[in-house]
PDB file of C-alpha atoms in Angstrom:
ATOM      1  CA  SER T   1      25.053  -5.134  -1.873  1.00  0.00           C
ATOM      2  CA  GLN T   2      21.477  -4.859  -0.712  1.00  0.00           C
ATOM      3  CA  GLN T   3      20.611  -7.611   1.676  1.00  0.00           C
ATOM      4  CA  GLY T   4      16.864  -7.387   2.199  1.00  0.00           C
ATOM      5  CA  GLU T   5      14.150  -7.811  -0.366  1.00  0.00           C
ATOM      6  CA  GLU T   6      10.623  -6.737   0.539  1.00  0.00           C
ATOM      7  CA  ASP T   7       7.491  -8.281  -0.834  1.00  0.00           C
ATOM      8  CA  PRO T   8       5.110  -7.095  -2.146  1.00  0.00           C
ATOM      9  CA  GLN T   9       6.541  -3.975  -3.776  1.00  0.00           C
ATOM     10  CA  ALA T  10       3.184  -2.257  -3.383  1.00  0.00           C
ATOM     11  CA  LEU T  11       0.128  -2.960  -1.244  1.00  0.00           C
ATOM     12  CA  SER T  12      -3.255  -1.249  -1.254  1.00  0.00           C
ATOM     13  CA  ILE T  13      -5.814  -1.898   1.501  1.00  0.00           C
ATOM     14  CA  GLN T  14      -8.742  -0.200   3.191  1.00  0.00           C
ATOM     15  CA  GLU T  15      -8.751   1.312   6.641  1.00  0.00           C
ATOM     16  CA  GLY T  16      -9.327  -1.279   9.326  1.00  0.00           C
ATOM     17  CA  GLU T  17      -7.708  -4.103   7.384  1.00  0.00           C
ATOM     18  CA  ASN T  18      -4.405  -5.692   8.322  1.00  0.00           C
ATOM     19  CA  ALA T  19      -1.297  -5.137   6.215  1.00  0.00           C
ATOM     20  CA  THR T  20       1.430  -7.748   5.958  1.00  0.00           C
ATOM     21  CA  MET T  21       4.817  -7.114   4.408  1.00  0.00           C
ATOM     22  CA  ASN T  22       7.602  -9.622   4.027  1.00  0.00           C
ATOM     23  CA  CYS T  23      11.359  -9.336   3.908  1.00  0.00           C
ATOM     24  CA  SER T  24      13.844 -11.953   2.758  1.00  0.00           C
ATOM     25  CA  TYR T  25      17.589 -11.729   3.171  1.00  0.00           C
ATOM     26  CA  LYS T  26      20.608 -13.679   2.040  1.00  0.00           C
ATOM     27  CA  THR T  27      23.229 -14.002   4.765  1.00  0.00           C
ATOM     28  CA  SER T  28      23.111 -14.591   8.506  1.00  0.00           C
ATOM     29  CA  ILE T  29      22.248 -11.514  10.534  1.00  0.00           C
ATOM     30  CA  ASN T  30      22.684 -10.058  14.011  1.00  0.00           C
ATOM     31  CA  ASN T  31      19.340  -8.321  13.915  1.00  0.00           C
ATOM     32  CA  LEU T  32      16.687  -7.010  11.569  1.00  0.00           C
ATOM     33  CA  GLN T  33      14.946  -3.669  11.747  1.00  0.00           C
ATOM     34  CA  TRP T  34      11.898  -2.150  10.099  1.00  0.00           C
ATOM     35  CA  TYR T  35      11.721   1.499   9.110  1.00  0.00           C
ATOM     36  CA  ARG T  36       8.945   3.680   7.761  1.00  0.00           C
ATOM     37  CA  GLN T  37       9.246   6.538   5.277  1.00  0.00           C
ATOM     38  CA  ASN T  38       6.505   9.031   4.616  1.00  0.00           C
ATOM     39  CA  SER T  39       6.581  10.664   1.202  1.00  0.00           C
ATOM     40  CA  GLY T  40       9.325  13.268   0.972  1.00  0.00           C
ATOM     41  CA  ARG T  41      10.664  12.560   4.452  1.00  0.00           C
ATOM     42  CA  GLY T  42      13.480  10.657   6.104  1.00  0.00           C
ATOM     43  CA  LEU T  43      13.177   7.132   7.460  1.00  0.00           C
ATOM     44  CA  VAL T  44      11.924   6.504  10.966  1.00  0.00           C
ATOM     45  CA  HIS T  45      12.746   3.440  13.029  1.00  0.00           C
ATOM     46  CA  LEU T  46       9.789   1.223  13.919  1.00  0.00           C
ATOM     47  CA  ILE T  47      11.058  -1.927  15.545  1.00  0.00           C
ATOM     48  CA  LEU T  48      14.139  -4.119  15.956  1.00  0.00           C
ATOM     49  CA  ILE T  49      14.185  -7.881  16.317  1.00  0.00           C
ATOM     50  CA  ARG T  50      17.342  -9.749  17.239  1.00  0.00           C
ATOM     51  CA  SER T  51      18.443 -12.994  15.623  1.00  0.00           C
ATOM     52  CA  ASN T  52      17.569 -14.999  18.741  1.00  0.00           C
ATOM     53  CA  GLU T  53      14.005 -13.619  18.871  1.00  0.00           C
ATOM     54  CA  ARG T  54      11.082 -15.017  16.918  1.00  0.00           C
ATOM     55  CA  GLU T  55       8.377 -12.423  17.468  1.00  0.00           C
ATOM     56  CA  LYS T  56       8.082  -8.889  18.750  1.00  0.00           C
ATOM     57  CA  HIS T  57       5.200  -6.481  19.267  1.00  0.00           C
ATOM     58  CA  SER T  58       4.986  -2.720  19.419  1.00  0.00           C
ATOM     59  CA  GLY T  59       1.521  -1.201  19.533  1.00  0.00           C
ATOM     60  CA  ARG T  60      -0.244  -2.238  16.303  1.00  0.00           C
ATOM     61  CA  LEU T  61       2.974  -3.669  14.874  1.00  0.00           C
ATOM     62  CA  ARG T  62       3.934  -7.315  15.005  1.00  0.00           C
ATOM     63  CA  VAL T  63       7.240  -8.523  13.603  1.00  0.00           C
ATOM     64  CA  THR T  64       8.297 -12.115  13.146  1.00  0.00           C
ATOM     65  CA  LEU T  65      11.692 -13.497  12.263  1.00  0.00           C
ATOM     66  CA  ASP T  66      12.468 -16.932  10.868  1.00  0.00           C
ATOM     67  CA  THR T  67      16.236 -17.287  10.629  1.00  0.00           C
ATOM     68  CA  SER T  68      15.969 -20.767   9.108  1.00  0.00           C
ATOM     69  CA  LYS T  69      14.087 -19.269   6.153  1.00  0.00           C
ATOM     70  CA  LYS T  70      16.001 -15.980   6.278  1.00  0.00           C
ATOM     71  CA  SER T  71      12.763 -14.040   6.325  1.00  0.00           C
ATOM     72  CA  SER T  72      10.803 -11.571   8.404  1.00  0.00           C
ATOM     73  CA  SER T  73       7.303 -10.177   8.278  1.00  0.00           C
ATOM     74  CA  LEU T  74       5.782  -6.934   9.475  1.00  0.00           C
ATOM     75  CA  LEU T  75       2.090  -6.956  10.320  1.00  0.00           C
ATOM     76  CA  ILE T  76       0.216  -3.706  10.869  1.00  0.00           C
ATOM     77  CA  THR T  77      -3.158  -4.396  12.424  1.00  0.00           C
ATOM     78  CA  ALA T  78      -6.263  -2.243  11.987  1.00  0.00           C
ATOM     79  CA  SER T  79      -4.566  -0.002   9.413  1.00  0.00           C
ATOM     80  CA  ARG T  80      -5.268   3.712   9.281  1.00  0.00           C
ATOM     81  CA  ALA T  81      -4.897   6.192   6.431  1.00  0.00           C
ATOM     82  CA  ALA T  82      -1.968   7.666   8.373  1.00  0.00           C
ATOM     83  CA  ASP T  83      -0.111   4.357   7.925  1.00  0.00           C
ATOM     84  CA  THR T  84       0.282   5.166   4.216  1.00  0.00           C
ATOM     85  CA  ALA T  85       4.042   5.142   3.685  1.00  0.00           C
ATOM     86  CA  SER T  86       6.908   3.025   2.415  1.00  0.00           C
ATOM     87  CA  TYR T  87       8.252   0.355   4.723  1.00  0.00           C
ATOM     88  CA  PHE T  88      11.811  -0.924   4.633  1.00  0.00           C
ATOM     89  CA  CYS T  89      13.544  -3.802   6.296  1.00  0.00           C
ATOM     90  CA  ALA T  90      17.199  -3.390   7.191  1.00  0.00           C
ATOM     91  CA  THR T  91      19.663  -6.043   8.253  1.00  0.00           C
ATOM     92  CA  GLU T  92      22.791  -5.850  10.286  1.00  0.00           C
ATOM     93  CA  SER T  93      25.195  -8.712   9.825  1.00  0.00           C
ATOM     94  CA  PRO T  94      28.822  -9.593  10.406  1.00  0.00           C
ATOM     95  CA  TYR T  95      29.284  -9.068   6.695  1.00  0.00           C
ATOM     96  CA  SER T  96      27.990  -5.512   6.558  1.00  0.00           C
ATOM     97  CA  GLY T  97      30.532  -3.758   8.691  1.00  0.00           C
ATOM     98  CA  TYR T  98      29.036  -1.006  10.766  1.00  0.00           C
ATOM     99  CA  ALA T  99      26.076  -0.112   8.598  1.00  0.00           C
ATOM    100  CA  LEU T 100      22.569  -1.350   7.956  1.00  0.00           C
ATOM    101  CA  ASN T 101      21.660  -2.761   4.555  1.00  0.00           C
ATOM    102  CA  PHE T 102      18.212  -1.697   3.421  1.00  0.00           C
ATOM    103  CA  GLY T 103      15.821  -3.407   1.061  1.00  0.00           C
ATOM    104  CA  LYS T 104      13.910  -1.631  -1.693  1.00  0.00           C
ATOM    105  CA  GLY T 105      10.775  -1.194   0.354  1.00  0.00           C
ATOM    106  CA  THR T 106       7.059  -1.904   0.238  1.00  0.00           C
ATOM    107  CA  SER T 107       4.779   0.990  -0.637  1.00  0.00           C
ATOM    108  CA  LEU T 108       1.598   0.800   1.459  1.00  0.00           C
ATOM    109  CA  LEU T 109      -1.537   2.739   0.573  1.00  0.00           C
ATOM    110  CA  VAL T 110      -4.375   2.736   3.081  1.00  0.00           C
ATOM    111  CA  THR T 111      -7.598   4.231   1.736  1.00  0.00           C
ATOM    112  CA  PRO T 112     -10.409   5.532   3.956  1.00  0.00           C
TER     113      PRO T 112
ATOM    114  CA  ASN F   1      16.253  18.656  19.925  1.00  0.00           C
ATOM    115  CA  ALA F   2      16.844  18.837  16.152  1.00  0.00           C
ATOM    116  CA  GLY F   3      18.238  15.310  15.659  1.00  0.00           C
ATOM    117  CA  VAL F   4      19.976  15.050  12.277  1.00  0.00           C
ATOM    118  CA  THR F   5      20.087  18.224  10.206  1.00  0.00           C
ATOM    119  CA  GLN F   6      21.278  18.258   6.619  1.00  0.00           C
ATOM    120  CA  THR F   7      21.657  21.099   4.161  1.00  0.00           C
ATOM    121  CA  PRO F   8      20.807  22.081   1.522  1.00  0.00           C
ATOM    122  CA  LYS F   9      17.327  20.635   1.083  1.00  0.00           C
ATOM    123  CA  PHE F  10      17.333  21.120  -2.692  1.00  0.00           C
ATOM    124  CA  GLN F  11      20.161  21.749  -5.137  1.00  0.00           C
ATOM    125  CA  VAL F  12      20.546  21.819  -8.901  1.00  0.00           C
ATOM    126  CA  LEU F  13      24.051  21.386 -10.255  1.00  0.00           C
ATOM    127  CA  LYS F  14      25.528  21.442 -13.701  1.00  0.00           C
ATOM    128  CA  THR F  15      27.624  18.493 -14.796  1.00  0.00           C
ATOM    129  CA  GLY F  16      31.184  18.950 -13.586  1.00  0.00           C
ATOM    130  CA  GLN F  17      30.346  21.313 -10.745  1.00  0.00           C
ATOM    131  CA  SER F  18      31.281  20.461  -7.185  1.00  0.00           C
ATOM    132  CA  MET F  19      29.317  20.798  -4.001  1.00  0.00           C
ATOM    133  CA  THR F  20      29.265  19.694  -0.389  1.00  0.00           C
ATOM    134  CA  LEU F  21      26.289  18.361   1.533  1.00  0.00           C
ATOM    135  CA  GLN F  22      26.487  19.260   5.180  1.00  0.00           C
ATOM    136  CA  CYS F  23      25.184  17.128   8.036  1.00  0.00           C
ATOM    137  CA  ALA F  24      25.156  17.630  11.782  1.00  0.00           C
ATOM    138  CA  GLN F  25      23.652  15.631  14.637  1.00  0.00           C
ATOM    139  CA  ASP F  26      23.016  16.775  18.172  1.00  0.00           C
ATOM    140  CA  MET F  27      22.496  13.361  19.795  1.00  0.00           C
ATOM    141  CA  ASN F  28      26.165  12.764  20.676  1.00  0.00           C
ATOM    142  CA  HIS F  29      26.200   9.760  18.386  1.00  0.00           C
ATOM    143  CA  ASN F  30      29.432   8.043  17.471  1.00  0.00           C
ATOM    144  CA  SER F  31      28.507   6.728  14.030  1.00  0.00           C
ATOM    145  CA  MET F  32      27.329   8.684  11.011  1.00  0.00           C
ATOM    146  CA  TYR F  33      26.297   7.632   7.516  1.00  0.00           C
ATOM    147  CA  TRP F  34      25.507   8.923   4.061  1.00  0.00           C
ATOM    148  CA  TYR F  35      22.948   7.021   1.962  1.00  0.00           C
ATOM    149  CA  ARG F  36      21.476   7.727  -1.434  1.00  0.00           C
ATOM    150  CA  GLN F  37      17.961   6.744  -2.447  1.00  0.00           C
ATOM    151  CA  ASP F  38      16.956   6.184  -6.037  1.00  0.00           C
ATOM    152  CA  PRO F  39      13.583   5.040  -7.377  1.00  0.00           C
ATOM    153  CA  GLY F  40      13.335   1.265  -7.321  1.00  0.00           C
ATOM    154  CA  MET F  41      16.754   0.924  -5.673  1.00  0.00           C
ATOM    155  CA  GLY F  42      16.021   1.537  -2.023  1.00  0.00           C
ATOM    156  CA  LEU F  43      18.781   3.044   0.084  1.00  0.00           C
ATOM    157  CA  ARG F  44      22.410   2.411  -0.693  1.00  0.00           C
ATOM    158  CA  LEU F  45      25.263   3.259   1.620  1.00  0.00           C
ATOM    159  CA  ILE F  46      27.838   5.681   0.215  1.00  0.00           C
ATOM    160  CA  TYR F  47      30.204   6.202   3.149  1.00  0.00           C
ATOM    161  CA  TYR F  48      30.084   5.801   6.881  1.00  0.00           C
ATOM    162  CA  SER F  49      32.066   6.905   9.894  1.00  0.00           C
ATOM    163  CA  ALA F  50      32.054   4.511  12.823  1.00  0.00           C
ATOM    164  CA  SER F  51      33.659   7.073  15.098  1.00  0.00           C
ATOM    165  CA  GLU F  52      35.241  10.487  15.019  1.00  0.00           C
ATOM    166  CA  GLY F  53      38.358  10.396  12.882  1.00  0.00           C
ATOM    167  CA  THR F  54      37.441   7.328  10.846  1.00  0.00           C
ATOM    168  CA  THR F  55      35.619   6.905   7.542  1.00  0.00           C
ATOM    169  CA  ASP F  56      34.934   3.864   5.401  1.00  0.00           C
ATOM    170  CA  LYS F  57      33.480   3.170   1.985  1.00  0.00           C
ATOM    171  CA  GLY F  58      30.046   1.737   1.616  1.00  0.00           C
ATOM    172  CA  GLU F  59      28.371   0.125  -1.360  1.00  0.00           C
ATOM    173  CA  VAL F  60      28.547   3.060  -3.823  1.00  0.00           C
ATOM    174  CA  PRO F  61      31.468   5.377  -2.900  1.00  0.00           C
ATOM    175  CA  ASN F  62      32.711   6.272  -6.384  1.00  0.00           C
ATOM    176  CA  GLY F  63      32.458   9.988  -7.167  1.00  0.00           C
ATOM    177  CA  TYR F  64      32.137  11.009  -3.519  1.00  0.00           C
ATOM    178  CA  ASN F  65      34.378  12.041  -0.653  1.00  0.00           C
ATOM    179  CA  VAL F  66      33.526  12.521   2.986  1.00  0.00           C
ATOM    180  CA  SER F  67      34.902  14.342   5.988  1.00  0.00           C
ATOM    181  CA  ARG F  68      34.117  13.639   9.619  1.00  0.00           C
ATOM    182  CA  LEU F  69      34.857  17.132  10.787  1.00  0.00           C
ATOM    183  CA  ASN F  70      34.160  16.383  14.443  1.00  0.00           C
ATOM    184  CA  LYS F  71      31.795  14.163  16.386  1.00  0.00           C
ATOM    185  CA  ARG F  72      28.770  16.200  15.305  1.00  0.00           C
ATOM    186  CA  GLU F  73      29.452  16.821  11.635  1.00  0.00           C
ATOM    187  CA  PHE F  74      29.849  14.558   8.600  1.00  0.00           C
ATOM    188  CA  SER F  75      29.986  16.129   5.138  1.00  0.00           C
ATOM    189  CA  LEU F  76      29.638  14.568   1.706  1.00  0.00           C
ATOM    190  CA  ARG F  77      31.408  16.127  -1.261  1.00  0.00           C
ATOM    191  CA  LEU F  78      30.781  15.653  -4.966  1.00  0.00           C
ATOM    192  CA  GLU F  79      33.978  16.741  -6.692  1.00  0.00           C
ATOM    193  CA  SER F  80      32.693  16.660 -10.273  1.00  0.00           C
ATOM    194  CA  ALA F  81      28.971  16.055 -10.396  1.00  0.00           C
ATOM    195  CA  ALA F  82      27.517  13.679 -12.972  1.00  0.00           C
ATOM    196  CA  PRO F  83      23.870  13.115 -13.993  1.00  0.00           C
ATOM    197  CA  SER F  84      24.109   9.635 -12.428  1.00  0.00           C
ATOM    198  CA  GLN F  85      24.458  11.345  -9.057  1.00  0.00           C
ATOM    199  CA  THR F  86      20.965  12.811  -9.318  1.00  0.00           C
ATOM    200  CA  SER F  87      19.357  11.329  -6.224  1.00  0.00           C
ATOM    201  CA  VAL F  88      18.015  11.963  -2.766  1.00  0.00           C
ATOM    202  CA  TYR F  89      20.771  11.933  -0.175  1.00  0.00           C
ATOM    203  CA  PHE F  90      20.198  11.043   3.452  1.00  0.00           C
ATOM    204  CA  CYS F  91      22.520  11.609   6.332  1.00  0.00           C
ATOM    205  CA  ALA F  92      22.008   9.431   9.389  1.00  0.00           C
ATOM    206  CA  SER F  93      23.556   8.703  12.753  1.00  0.00           C
ATOM    207  CA  SER F  94      23.544   6.014  15.420  1.00  0.00           C
ATOM    208  CA  GLU F  95      24.862   5.750  18.933  1.00  0.00           C
ATOM    209  CA  GLY F  96      27.064   2.725  18.578  1.00  0.00           C
ATOM    210  CA  THR F  97      28.685   0.508  16.038  1.00  0.00           C
ATOM    211  CA  GLY F  98      27.690  -2.560  14.138  1.00  0.00           C
ATOM    212  CA  GLY F  99      26.547  -5.737  15.761  1.00  0.00           C
ATOM    213  CA  THR F 100      24.870  -4.004  18.676  1.00  0.00           C
ATOM    214  CA  GLY F 101      21.435  -3.396  17.200  1.00  0.00           C
ATOM    215  CA  ASN F 102      21.707   0.295  16.618  1.00  0.00           C
ATOM    216  CA  THR F 103      18.739   2.418  15.716  1.00  0.00           C
ATOM    217  CA  ILE F 104      19.628   4.777  12.900  1.00  0.00           C
ATOM    218  CA  TYR F 105      18.233   8.291  12.943  1.00  0.00           C
ATOM    219  CA  PHE F 106      17.796   9.946   9.574  1.00  0.00           C
ATOM    220  CA  GLY F 107      17.805  13.518   8.369  1.00  0.00           C
ATOM    221  CA  GLU F 108      15.037  14.784   6.122  1.00  0.00           C
ATOM    222  CA  GLY F 109      16.988  14.356   2.895  1.00  0.00           C
ATOM    223  CA  SER F 110      18.668  16.506   0.266  1.00  0.00           C
ATOM    224  CA  TRP F 111      17.262  16.434  -3.257  1.00  0.00           C
ATOM    225  CA  LEU F 112      20.102  16.816  -5.757  1.00  0.00           C
ATOM    226  CA  THR F 113      19.623  17.181  -9.502  1.00  0.00           C
ATOM    227  CA  VAL F 114      22.587  17.196 -11.863  1.00  0.00           C
ATOM    228  CA  VAL F 115      21.833  18.543 -15.341  1.00  0.00           C
TER     229      VAL F 115
END
């Protein structure tokens, strides 16, 4: 069953603002990943954070992981219109075999 | 470098018809996956292949069969299509197996409508 649950389901901001998306999951994990999907396209990997890490940065992306709360957040700083997409968290755990379990996603709209 | 290529891009089927979605990757990856994506449901795993010669069921395998033809190719077959199988199908691949923090690389999707 799906492991991650993103919040909010939809987010609308203006260019230059920061966007924060959250992901909660149910069972212990090995790592958590964030993916991005532009409309009509496949998913693209953004960043991976392992269970023993608390924070990770990649360009304008900042990911945090709190294993005690079983939650993660993705922060996109200084958003651009090109950041408009859906964002998914995906968890890999001992319970999921060899595959990632994806959440339902957060739809981000960045307006000029 | 094409990455993950899946065909066809669009397909309309009548209920009861069969079809095969083809997928190939050129990254020499060991693991391959088929997901379906439905509105409000996110991505759900149908089948996966951890390595050449092996396949395993995912979350929603009913109504589907798969074949790992070789290391590059992983096909998904609908034997008797049903309207509930109307969805967007994504093939994906990764270098290793679970527990190692694999990045998954996705194809561009196949839009399937069953009428």
